[in-house]
Every structure is written in C-alpha cells, then in structure tokens.
C-alpha cells in the first residue's frame, strides 16, 4: 500500500488532494488542528474509497510539531511515497509594511514547516523514491497579494529549483504547483461571494473563463502528475490558473 502525506488536509485543497489520492488506492495521511474536522474528512474518504486514512491532529507551526508528525507516522509503520506540502495561507495583520512577527508567522506557515518536514523525513523518503510537491501561489508571479504571504510563498520557487538538483541524486522527485484563486466551500472567494459580492465580482472579471480555479481540478492535476511513471517533472514550477497571469 502506498501512502500520501498531505499537510493541511481536513478541508480545502488539501482535502481534495487526499480524496483524489484515495480514489487511486493510495492511503492519505491527513493533518489539521481540529480533530473533529479530521474525523469528518477521514469518514468521507473512507466512504468514497474504502480506505482508512491516518490522521495527525496538531498545529504544524508549533516548534516540535514536524518532529512529532514524523514520530507519529513512524509509529504507524508507514513511509510516505508522496508528500504534498499544502499547509499555508494568510496571516492576520499582513498588510502594508507588516511587523516582523507577522512576517515570521507567515514564513513558518507557508515555507519553513515544509522544508523542516523534508529534512526530517529525508532518509525515509529515499527508501520510497518519494515524490514531493510544494503548493505555492500565482501571487509569486503577479506580486499582487499581502506582502508576507507573497514573499513566503515565493521562497518555495528557488527552494524547489535548488532541491531538485540535489534530491534527484537520492532518487527523489520534487516540484511545485502554483494555483490561482481557489474555489471550494469556505475558500476566500467563496466567503467573498456572500460577504463582499462587489469585491468577488471584481476578482471574477480578471478570470479568463469567468470562474475561479476549482480546487478539485487542481487536485486532479497534482495527483495525475504524481502518478506518471517518470521523474521528468522534477524541478518544475507549474501554474494552474486558467491562463490569468
Ligand atoms: N485559497 C486560495 O485562493 C489559494 C490560492 C493559491 C494558493 N493557495 C494555497 O493553497 C494551499 C491550500 O489553501 P486552502 O485555501 O485550501 O487552505 P484552507 O482552506 O485554509 O485549508 C487549510 C487546511 O489546513 C489546516 N491547517 C491550517 N492551519 C494549520 C496549522 N497551523 N497546522 C495544521 N493544519 C493547519 C486546516 O485545518 P485546521 O483549521 O483544523 O487546522 C485545513 O485542513 C495553501 O498553501 C494556500 O496558500 C490558496
């Protein structure tokens, strides 16, 4: 049985990725802070695929959480074949000229945790010739986003490019996917749809096909790329936004 560790996967894009892996017979390892949301996600995946996900509840930005996650996964006797670094998002107070504490929180959430997990899991990942995917954002290209979010997401690009050269020597494959504005229940644009329809419509006008990017479609692209029996995707930075940028 192959396993896919997806960070931040009780909801949103991470959940869509976990569900899609499970439809291909790959058991997801789910993570999130809220145990109840994790249970709901796990039950839904089990109903859809018949697979029982492994769930880790905890705040991954806590100092020792990535090490705790590693120990937890080891205790289950599994080694992931796929790691999808999906954890990320905005930090309150991230506006013009953000204070250092906001910048640090954003880097921890959007960049540091993923690098730390790669480092801690590295020797195990060599054994499964793992594929590692980092979820960035097209804001790295158009630069129109809160400054701490934008810079911490952008750090993923050179990191992945650099890691692709060295990780390949150990049989690993690493690439990044940069989605545009995502649409799923509870996403930013979904909340705007009700809370601020004018702003929602202004964003929508910029979208090539008059729609935001369905998270389930991004999940299908990511899982398909993982399942291709080739490592030529290594080092790729792939934007999925319908051609907006
Ligand atoms: N939304 C967009 O428009 C958009 C656009 C481009 C790129 N992205 C990127 O795509 C990724 C997914 O975005 P999304 O909108 O799907 O996210 P989301 O809906 O906010 O989902 C977040 C998931 O992560 C978990 N989570 C949040 N903070 C956590 C923490 N500190 N420790 C552990 N788990 C945590 C949440 O569960 P709990 O709350 O229970 O912890 C939930 O399962 C992110 O990297 C984001 O930056 C998003």
mmCIF file of C-alpha atoms and ligand atoms in Angstrom:
data_model
loop_
_atom_site.group_PDB
_atom_site.id
_atom_site.type_symbol
_atom_site.label_atom_id
_atom_site.label_comp_id
_atom_site.label_asym_id
_atom_site.label_seq_id
_atom_site.Cartn_x
_atom_site.Cartn_y
_atom_site.Cartn_z
ATOM 1 C CA UNK A 1 0.000 0.000 0.000
ATOM 2 C CA UNK A 2 1.315 3.456 -0.916
ATOM 3 C CA UNK A 3 0.732 6.418 1.413
ATOM 4 C CA UNK A 4 0.454 10.158 0.684
ATOM 5 C CA UNK A 5 1.107 12.668 3.456
ATOM 6 C CA UNK A 6 -0.840 15.855 2.760
ATOM 7 C CA UNK A 7 -0.372 18.733 5.198
ATOM 8 C CA UNK A 8 -3.471 20.810 5.993
ATOM 9 C CA UNK A 9 -5.877 18.246 4.589
ATOM 10 C CA UNK A 10 -9.056 18.261 6.657
ATOM 11 C CA UNK A 11 -10.509 20.959 4.378
ATOM 12 C CA UNK A 12 -9.973 22.891 1.172
ATOM 13 C CA UNK A 13 -7.437 21.955 -1.477
ATOM 14 C CA UNK A 14 -5.629 19.555 0.886
ATOM 15 C CA UNK A 15 -8.812 17.559 1.420
ATOM 16 C CA UNK A 16 -9.452 17.444 -2.351
ATOM 17 C CA UNK A 17 -5.911 16.083 -2.890
ATOM 18 C CA UNK A 18 -6.345 13.467 -0.150
ATOM 19 C CA UNK A 19 -9.690 12.347 -1.572
ATOM 20 C CA UNK A 20 -8.245 12.128 -5.094
ATOM 21 C CA UNK A 21 -5.273 10.024 -3.933
ATOM 22 C CA UNK A 22 -7.678 7.690 -2.146
ATOM 23 C CA UNK A 23 -9.682 7.187 -5.353
ATOM 24 C CA UNK A 24 -6.419 5.843 -6.836
ATOM 25 C CA UNK A 25 -5.951 3.382 -3.974
ATOM 26 C CA UNK A 26 -3.331 5.497 -2.179
ATOM 27 C CA UNK A 27 -3.997 5.914 1.541
ATOM 28 C CA UNK A 28 -3.887 9.536 2.744
ATOM 29 C CA UNK A 29 -2.181 10.705 5.917
ATOM 30 C CA UNK A 30 -4.285 13.710 6.943
ATOM 31 C CA UNK A 31 -3.173 16.621 9.120
ATOM 32 C CA UNK A 32 -5.050 19.527 10.692
ATOM 33 C CA UNK A 33 -5.517 21.217 14.051
ATOM 34 C CA UNK A 34 -9.171 20.407 14.655
ATOM 35 C CA UNK A 35 -9.678 16.675 15.460
ATOM 36 C CA UNK A 36 -13.395 16.869 14.659
ATOM 37 C CA UNK A 37 -12.723 18.211 11.134
ATOM 38 C CA UNK A 38 -10.136 15.451 10.662
ATOM 39 C CA UNK A 39 -12.698 12.808 11.681
ATOM 40 C CA UNK A 40 -15.262 14.184 9.231
ATOM 41 C CA UNK A 41 -12.655 14.218 6.437
ATOM 42 C CA UNK A 42 -11.491 10.669 7.254
ATOM 43 C CA UNK A 43 -15.056 9.336 7.323
ATOM 44 C CA UNK A 44 -15.833 10.952 3.983
ATOM 45 C CA UNK A 45 -12.715 9.452 2.372
ATOM 46 C CA UNK A 46 -13.468 6.032 3.818
ATOM 47 C CA UNK A 47 -16.988 6.169 2.400
ATOM 48 C CA UNK A 48 -15.692 7.188 -1.045
ATOM 49 C CA UNK A 49 -12.713 4.853 -1.374
ATOM 50 C CA UNK A 50 -12.979 2.195 1.317
ATOM 51 C CA UNK A 51 -9.520 3.250 2.576
ATOM 52 C CA UNK A 52 -8.991 4.300 6.189
ATOM 53 C CA UNK A 53 -6.851 7.455 6.339
ATOM 54 C CA UNK A 54 -4.296 8.005 9.096
ATOM 55 C CA UNK A 55 -4.924 11.322 10.900
ATOM 56 C CA UNK A 56 -2.463 13.523 12.797
ATOM 57 C CA UNK A 57 -4.019 16.320 14.862
ATOM 58 C CA UNK A 58 -1.754 19.220 15.776
ATOM 59 C CA UNK A 59 -0.617 22.713 14.890
ATOM 60 C CA UNK A 60 2.253 22.079 12.480
ATOM 61 C CA UNK A 61 3.687 25.543 13.095
ATOM 62 C CA UNK A 62 4.439 24.609 16.723
ATOM 63 C CA UNK A 63 8.152 24.173 17.329
ATOM 64 C CA UNK A 64 8.204 20.387 17.756
ATOM 65 C CA UNK A 65 5.147 19.506 15.645
ATOM 66 C CA UNK A 66 7.026 18.418 12.474
ATOM 67 C CA UNK A 67 9.159 16.044 14.604
ATOM 68 C CA UNK A 68 6.018 14.781 16.373
ATOM 69 C CA UNK A 69 4.402 14.171 12.989
ATOM 70 C CA UNK A 70 7.432 12.136 11.896
ATOM 71 C CA UNK A 71 7.328 10.030 15.069
ATOM 72 C CA UNK A 72 3.585 9.509 14.650
ATOM 73 C CA UNK A 73 3.986 8.337 11.043
ATOM 74 C CA UNK A 74 6.869 6.004 12.040
ATOM 75 C CA UNK A 75 4.708 4.560 14.832
ATOM 76 C CA UNK A 76 2.095 3.607 12.206
ATOM 77 C CA UNK A 77 4.841 1.607 10.444
ATOM 78 C CA UNK A 78 4.447 3.506 7.161
ATOM 79 C CA UNK A 79 6.712 5.593 4.935
ATOM 80 C CA UNK A 80 5.013 8.091 2.608
ATOM 81 C CA UNK A 81 5.520 7.624 -1.133
ATOM 82 C CA UNK A 82 4.134 11.132 -1.731
ATOM 83 C CA UNK A 83 4.335 14.311 0.350
ATOM 84 C CA UNK A 84 2.134 17.244 -0.608
ATOM 85 C CA UNK A 85 3.090 20.407 1.264
ATOM 86 C CA UNK A 86 -0.293 22.088 1.125
ATOM 87 C CA UNK A 87 -0.216 23.870 4.513
ATOM 88 C CA UNK A 88 -0.363 27.624 4.022
ATOM 89 C CA UNK A 89 -2.464 30.733 3.984
ATOM 90 C CA UNK A 90 -2.728 34.333 5.080
ATOM 91 C CA UNK A 91 -1.807 35.756 8.493
ATOM 92 C CA UNK A 92 -3.853 38.429 10.235
ATOM 93 C CA UNK A 93 -2.156 41.820 10.084
ATOM 94 C CA UNK A 94 -0.359 41.074 6.830
ATOM 95 C CA UNK A 95 -0.888 44.398 5.111
ATOM 96 C CA UNK A 96 1.311 47.312 4.044
ATOM 97 C CA UNK A 97 4.637 47.300 5.964
ATOM 98 C CA UNK A 98 3.861 44.251 8.179
ATOM 99 C CA UNK A 99 5.563 43.866 11.589
ATOM 100 C CA UNK A 100 8.292 41.241 11.955
ATOM 101 C CA UNK A 101 6.049 38.915 13.984
ATOM 102 C CA UNK A 102 3.589 38.689 11.056
ATOM 103 C CA UNK A 103 6.393 38.072 8.557
ATOM 104 C CA UNK A 104 7.821 35.299 10.760
ATOM 105 C CA UNK A 105 4.435 33.621 11.239
ATOM 106 C CA UNK A 106 3.863 33.677 7.512
ATOM 107 C CA UNK A 107 7.274 32.153 6.731
ATOM 108 C CA UNK A 108 6.714 29.470 9.367
ATOM 109 C CA UNK A 109 3.303 28.513 7.940
ATOM 110 C CA UNK A 110 3.971 28.873 4.218
ATOM 111 C CA UNK A 111 7.608 27.818 3.911
ATOM 112 C CA UNK A 112 9.574 26.679 6.984
ATOM 113 C CA UNK A 113 7.348 23.774 8.044
ATOM 114 C CA UNK A 114 7.585 22.174 4.602
ATOM 115 C CA UNK A 115 11.382 22.464 4.498
ATOM 116 C CA UNK A 116 11.627 21.044 8.014
ATOM 117 C CA UNK A 117 9.398 18.084 7.127
ATOM 118 C CA UNK A 118 11.536 17.317 4.063
ATOM 119 C CA UNK A 119 14.622 17.422 6.248
ATOM 120 C CA UNK A 120 13.210 15.168 8.997
ATOM 121 C CA UNK A 121 11.645 12.616 6.621
ATOM 122 C CA UNK A 122 14.517 12.667 4.094
ATOM 123 C CA UNK A 123 16.227 9.342 4.829
ATOM 124 C CA UNK A 124 12.884 7.511 4.813
ATOM 125 C CA UNK A 125 11.777 9.217 1.604
ATOM 126 C CA UNK A 126 14.863 7.847 -0.167
ATOM 127 C CA UNK A 127 13.524 4.341 0.516
ATOM 128 C CA UNK A 128 10.265 5.006 -1.375
ATOM 129 C CA UNK A 129 11.792 7.192 -4.147
ATOM 130 C CA UNK A 130 9.244 9.706 -2.968
ATOM 131 C CA UNK A 131 7.612 12.485 -4.940
ATOM 132 C CA UNK A 132 7.365 15.795 -3.069
ATOM 133 C CA UNK A 133 5.021 18.588 -4.127
ATOM 134 C CA UNK A 134 5.037 22.120 -2.708
ATOM 135 C CA UNK A 135 1.891 24.217 -3.107
ATOM 136 C CA UNK A 136 2.793 27.822 -3.862
ATOM 137 C CA UNK A 137 0.670 30.599 -5.319
ATOM 138 C CA UNK A 138 0.490 32.552 -8.568
ATOM 139 C CA UNK A 139 0.934 35.650 -6.386
ATOM 140 C CA UNK A 140 4.653 34.819 -6.730
ATOM 141 C CA UNK A 141 4.251 35.884 -10.373
ATOM 142 C CA UNK A 142 1.818 38.816 -10.291
ATOM 143 C CA UNK A 143 3.021 40.173 -6.891
ATOM 144 C CA UNK A 144 -0.492 41.328 -6.016
ATOM 145 C CA UNK A 145 -1.078 39.843 -2.544
ATOM 146 C CA UNK A 146 -0.315 40.662 1.118
ATOM 147 C CA UNK A 147 3.472 41.124 1.409
ATOM 148 C CA UNK A 148 4.332 38.405 3.956
ATOM 149 C CA UNK A 149 2.167 35.823 2.184
ATOM 150 C CA UNK A 150 3.638 36.721 -1.187
ATOM 151 C CA UNK A 151 7.279 36.571 -0.061
ATOM 152 C CA UNK A 152 6.925 33.372 1.960
ATOM 153 C CA UNK A 153 5.133 31.618 -0.919
ATOM 154 C CA UNK A 154 7.754 32.915 -3.357
ATOM 155 C CA UNK A 155 10.575 31.316 -1.329
ATOM 156 C CA UNK A 156 9.194 27.941 -2.424
ATOM 157 C CA UNK A 157 10.269 28.523 -6.035
ATOM 158 C CA UNK A 158 14.068 28.800 -5.595
ATOM 159 C CA UNK A 159 13.973 26.172 -2.825
ATOM 160 C CA UNK A 160 12.322 23.623 -5.125
ATOM 161 C CA UNK A 161 14.613 24.511 -8.033
ATOM 162 C CA UNK A 162 17.665 24.005 -5.839
ATOM 163 C CA UNK A 163 16.400 20.865 -4.094
ATOM 164 C CA UNK A 164 15.523 19.296 -7.451
ATOM 165 C CA UNK A 165 19.215 19.122 -8.335
ATOM 166 C CA UNK A 166 20.401 17.561 -5.087
ATOM 167 C CA UNK A 167 17.384 15.394 -4.141
ATOM 168 C CA UNK A 168 17.447 13.734 -7.583
ATOM 169 C CA UNK A 169 20.774 12.121 -6.694
ATOM 170 C CA UNK A 170 18.901 10.209 -3.963
ATOM 171 C CA UNK A 171 16.073 9.158 -6.281
ATOM 172 C CA UNK A 172 13.587 11.785 -5.089
ATOM 173 C CA UNK A 173 11.409 13.994 -7.289
ATOM 174 C CA UNK A 174 10.293 17.448 -6.183
ATOM 175 C CA UNK A 175 8.171 20.042 -7.952
ATOM 176 C CA UNK A 176 5.894 22.978 -7.156
ATOM 177 C CA UNK A 177 2.331 23.758 -8.162
ATOM 178 C CA UNK A 178 1.210 27.408 -8.056
ATOM 179 C CA UNK A 179 -2.584 27.681 -8.178
ATOM 180 C CA UNK A 180 -4.569 30.844 -8.840
ATOM 181 C CA UNK A 181 -7.528 31.856 -6.677
ATOM 182 C CA UNK A 182 -9.110 28.625 -5.446
ATOM 183 C CA UNK A 183 -12.777 27.864 -5.225
ATOM 184 C CA UNK A 184 -14.031 25.352 -2.686
ATOM 185 C CA UNK A 185 -16.544 25.565 0.187
ATOM 186 C CA UNK A 186 -15.148 28.094 2.688
ATOM 187 C CA UNK A 187 -12.340 29.387 0.413
ATOM 188 C CA UNK A 188 -11.539 33.118 0.323
ATOM 189 C CA UNK A 189 -13.553 33.729 -2.845
ATOM 190 C CA UNK A 190 -16.393 31.557 -1.602
ATOM 191 C CA UNK A 191 -16.619 33.721 1.535
ATOM 192 C CA UNK A 192 -16.444 36.913 -0.589
ATOM 193 C CA UNK A 193 -19.333 35.625 -2.715
ATOM 194 C CA UNK A 194 -21.615 36.205 0.269
ATOM 195 C CA UNK A 195 -19.648 38.715 2.411
ATOM 196 C CA UNK A 196 -18.452 41.175 -0.262
ATOM 197 C CA UNK A 197 -20.077 40.427 -3.628
ATOM 198 C CA UNK A 198 -18.656 43.580 -5.309
ATOM 199 C CA UNK A 199 -15.078 42.564 -4.476
ATOM 200 C CA UNK A 200 -15.872 38.988 -5.507
ATOM 201 C CA UNK A 201 -17.109 40.216 -8.895
ATOM 202 C CA UNK A 202 -14.043 42.443 -9.416
ATOM 203 C CA UNK A 203 -11.779 39.408 -8.932
ATOM 204 C CA UNK A 204 -14.009 37.315 -11.156
ATOM 205 C CA UNK A 205 -13.700 39.819 -14.010
ATOM 206 C CA UNK A 206 -9.959 39.068 -14.176
ATOM 207 C CA UNK A 207 -10.539 35.320 -14.623
ATOM 208 C CA UNK A 208 -10.080 34.055 -18.161
ATOM 209 C CA UNK A 209 -13.032 31.679 -18.099
ATOM 210 C CA UNK A 210 -15.258 33.708 -15.793
ATOM 211 C CA UNK A 211 -14.644 31.298 -12.929
ATOM 212 C CA UNK A 212 -12.092 30.792 -10.166
ATOM 213 C CA UNK A 213 -9.926 27.665 -10.063
ATOM 214 C CA UNK A 214 -11.924 24.683 -8.734
ATOM 215 C CA UNK A 215 -9.779 23.056 -6.026
ATOM 216 C CA UNK A 216 -10.923 19.613 -7.072
ATOM 217 C CA UNK A 217 -9.478 20.229 -10.563
ATOM 218 C CA UNK A 218 -6.136 21.334 -9.082
ATOM 219 C CA UNK A 219 -6.168 18.152 -7.001
ATOM 220 C CA UNK A 220 -6.687 16.040 -10.135
ATOM 221 C CA UNK A 221 -3.719 17.709 -11.871
ATOM 222 C CA UNK A 222 -1.465 17.209 -8.844
ATOM 223 C CA UNK A 223 -2.350 13.557 -8.307
ATOM 224 C CA UNK A 224 -2.067 12.804 -12.053
ATOM 225 C CA UNK A 225 1.419 14.340 -12.128
ATOM 226 C CA UNK A 226 2.412 12.284 -9.098
ATOM 227 C CA UNK A 227 1.185 9.060 -10.682
ATOM 228 C CA UNK A 228 3.014 9.444 -14.007
ATOM 229 C CA UNK A 229 5.784 6.847 -14.042
ATOM 230 C CA UNK A 230 8.536 9.352 -14.808
ATOM 231 C CA UNK A 231 10.663 11.782 -12.862
ATOM 232 C CA UNK A 232 10.983 14.387 -15.647
ATOM 233 C CA UNK A 233 8.603 16.631 -13.699
ATOM 234 C CA UNK A 234 11.496 17.166 -11.229
ATOM 235 C CA UNK A 235 12.175 20.873 -10.625
ATOM 236 C CA UNK A 236 9.072 22.033 -12.493
ATOM 237 C CA UNK A 237 7.118 25.069 -11.347
ATOM 238 C CA UNK A 238 3.591 24.636 -12.667
ATOM 239 C CA UNK A 239 0.967 27.363 -12.604
ATOM 240 C CA UNK A 240 -2.699 26.354 -12.660
ATOM 241 C CA UNK A 241 -4.898 29.396 -13.098
ATOM 242 C CA UNK A 242 -6.650 29.035 -16.444
ATOM 243 C CA UNK A 243 -4.224 31.462 -18.091
ATOM 244 C CA UNK A 244 -4.719 34.576 -15.979
ATOM 245 C CA UNK A 245 -1.041 35.515 -15.477
HETATM 246 N N1 LIG B 1 -7.261 29.741 -1.328
HETATM 247 C C1 LIG B 1 -6.685 30.265 -2.395
HETATM 248 O O1 LIG B 1 -7.273 31.050 -3.159
HETATM 249 C C2 LIG B 1 -5.254 29.889 -2.708
HETATM 250 C C3 LIG B 1 -4.667 30.379 -3.884
HETATM 251 C C4 LIG B 1 -3.364 29.998 -4.187
HETATM 252 C C5 LIG B 1 -2.662 29.164 -3.333
HETATM 253 N N2 LIG B 1 -3.256 28.708 -2.194
HETATM 254 C C6 LIG B 1 -2.504 27.813 -1.311
HETATM 255 O O2 LIG B 1 -3.127 26.538 -1.366
HETATM 256 C C7 LIG B 1 -2.978 25.868 -0.101
HETATM 257 C C8 LIG B 1 -4.337 25.422 0.404
HETATM 258 O O3 LIG B 1 -5.162 26.548 0.559
HETATM 259 P P1 LIG B 1 -6.669 26.399 1.056
HETATM 260 O O4 LIG B 1 -7.343 27.686 0.730
HETATM 261 O O5 LIG B 1 -7.228 25.102 0.594
HETATM 262 O O6 LIG B 1 -6.483 26.315 2.644
HETATM 263 P P2 LIG B 1 -7.647 26.202 3.717
HETATM 264 O O7 LIG B 1 -8.989 26.035 3.104
HETATM 265 O O8 LIG B 1 -7.444 27.348 4.635
HETATM 266 O O9 LIG B 1 -7.320 24.793 4.420
HETATM 267 C C9 LIG B 1 -6.424 24.773 5.417
HETATM 268 C C10 LIG B 1 -6.216 23.330 5.916
HETATM 269 O O10 LIG B 1 -5.019 23.381 6.657
HETATM 270 C C11 LIG B 1 -5.282 23.076 8.044
HETATM 271 N N3 LIG B 1 -4.433 23.976 8.829
HETATM 272 C C12 LIG B 1 -4.451 25.326 8.848
HETATM 273 N N4 LIG B 1 -3.503 25.786 9.682
HETATM 274 C C13 LIG B 1 -2.874 24.688 10.187
HETATM 275 C C14 LIG B 1 -1.805 24.506 11.109
HETATM 276 N N5 LIG B 1 -1.184 25.537 11.665
HETATM 277 N N6 LIG B 1 -1.399 23.244 11.377
HETATM 278 C C15 LIG B 1 -2.019 22.179 10.812
HETATM 279 N N7 LIG B 1 -3.035 22.296 9.936
HETATM 280 C C16 LIG B 1 -3.457 23.531 9.644
HETATM 281 C C17 LIG B 1 -6.791 23.329 8.218
HETATM 282 O O11 LIG B 1 -7.351 22.576 9.283
HETATM 283 P P3 LIG B 1 -7.481 23.230 10.777
HETATM 284 O O12 LIG B 1 -8.082 24.583 10.605
HETATM 285 O O13 LIG B 1 -8.343 22.262 11.543
HETATM 286 O O14 LIG B 1 -6.095 23.291 11.293
HETATM 287 C C18 LIG B 1 -7.302 22.840 6.859
HETATM 288 O O15 LIG B 1 -7.336 21.428 6.836
HETATM 289 C C19 LIG B 1 -2.263 26.857 0.812
HETATM 290 O O16 LIG B 1 -0.884 26.588 0.797
HETATM 291 C C20 LIG B 1 -2.548 28.205 0.155
HETATM 292 O O17 LIG B 1 -1.563 29.163 0.467
HETATM 293 C C21 LIG B 1 -4.541 29.046 -1.860
#
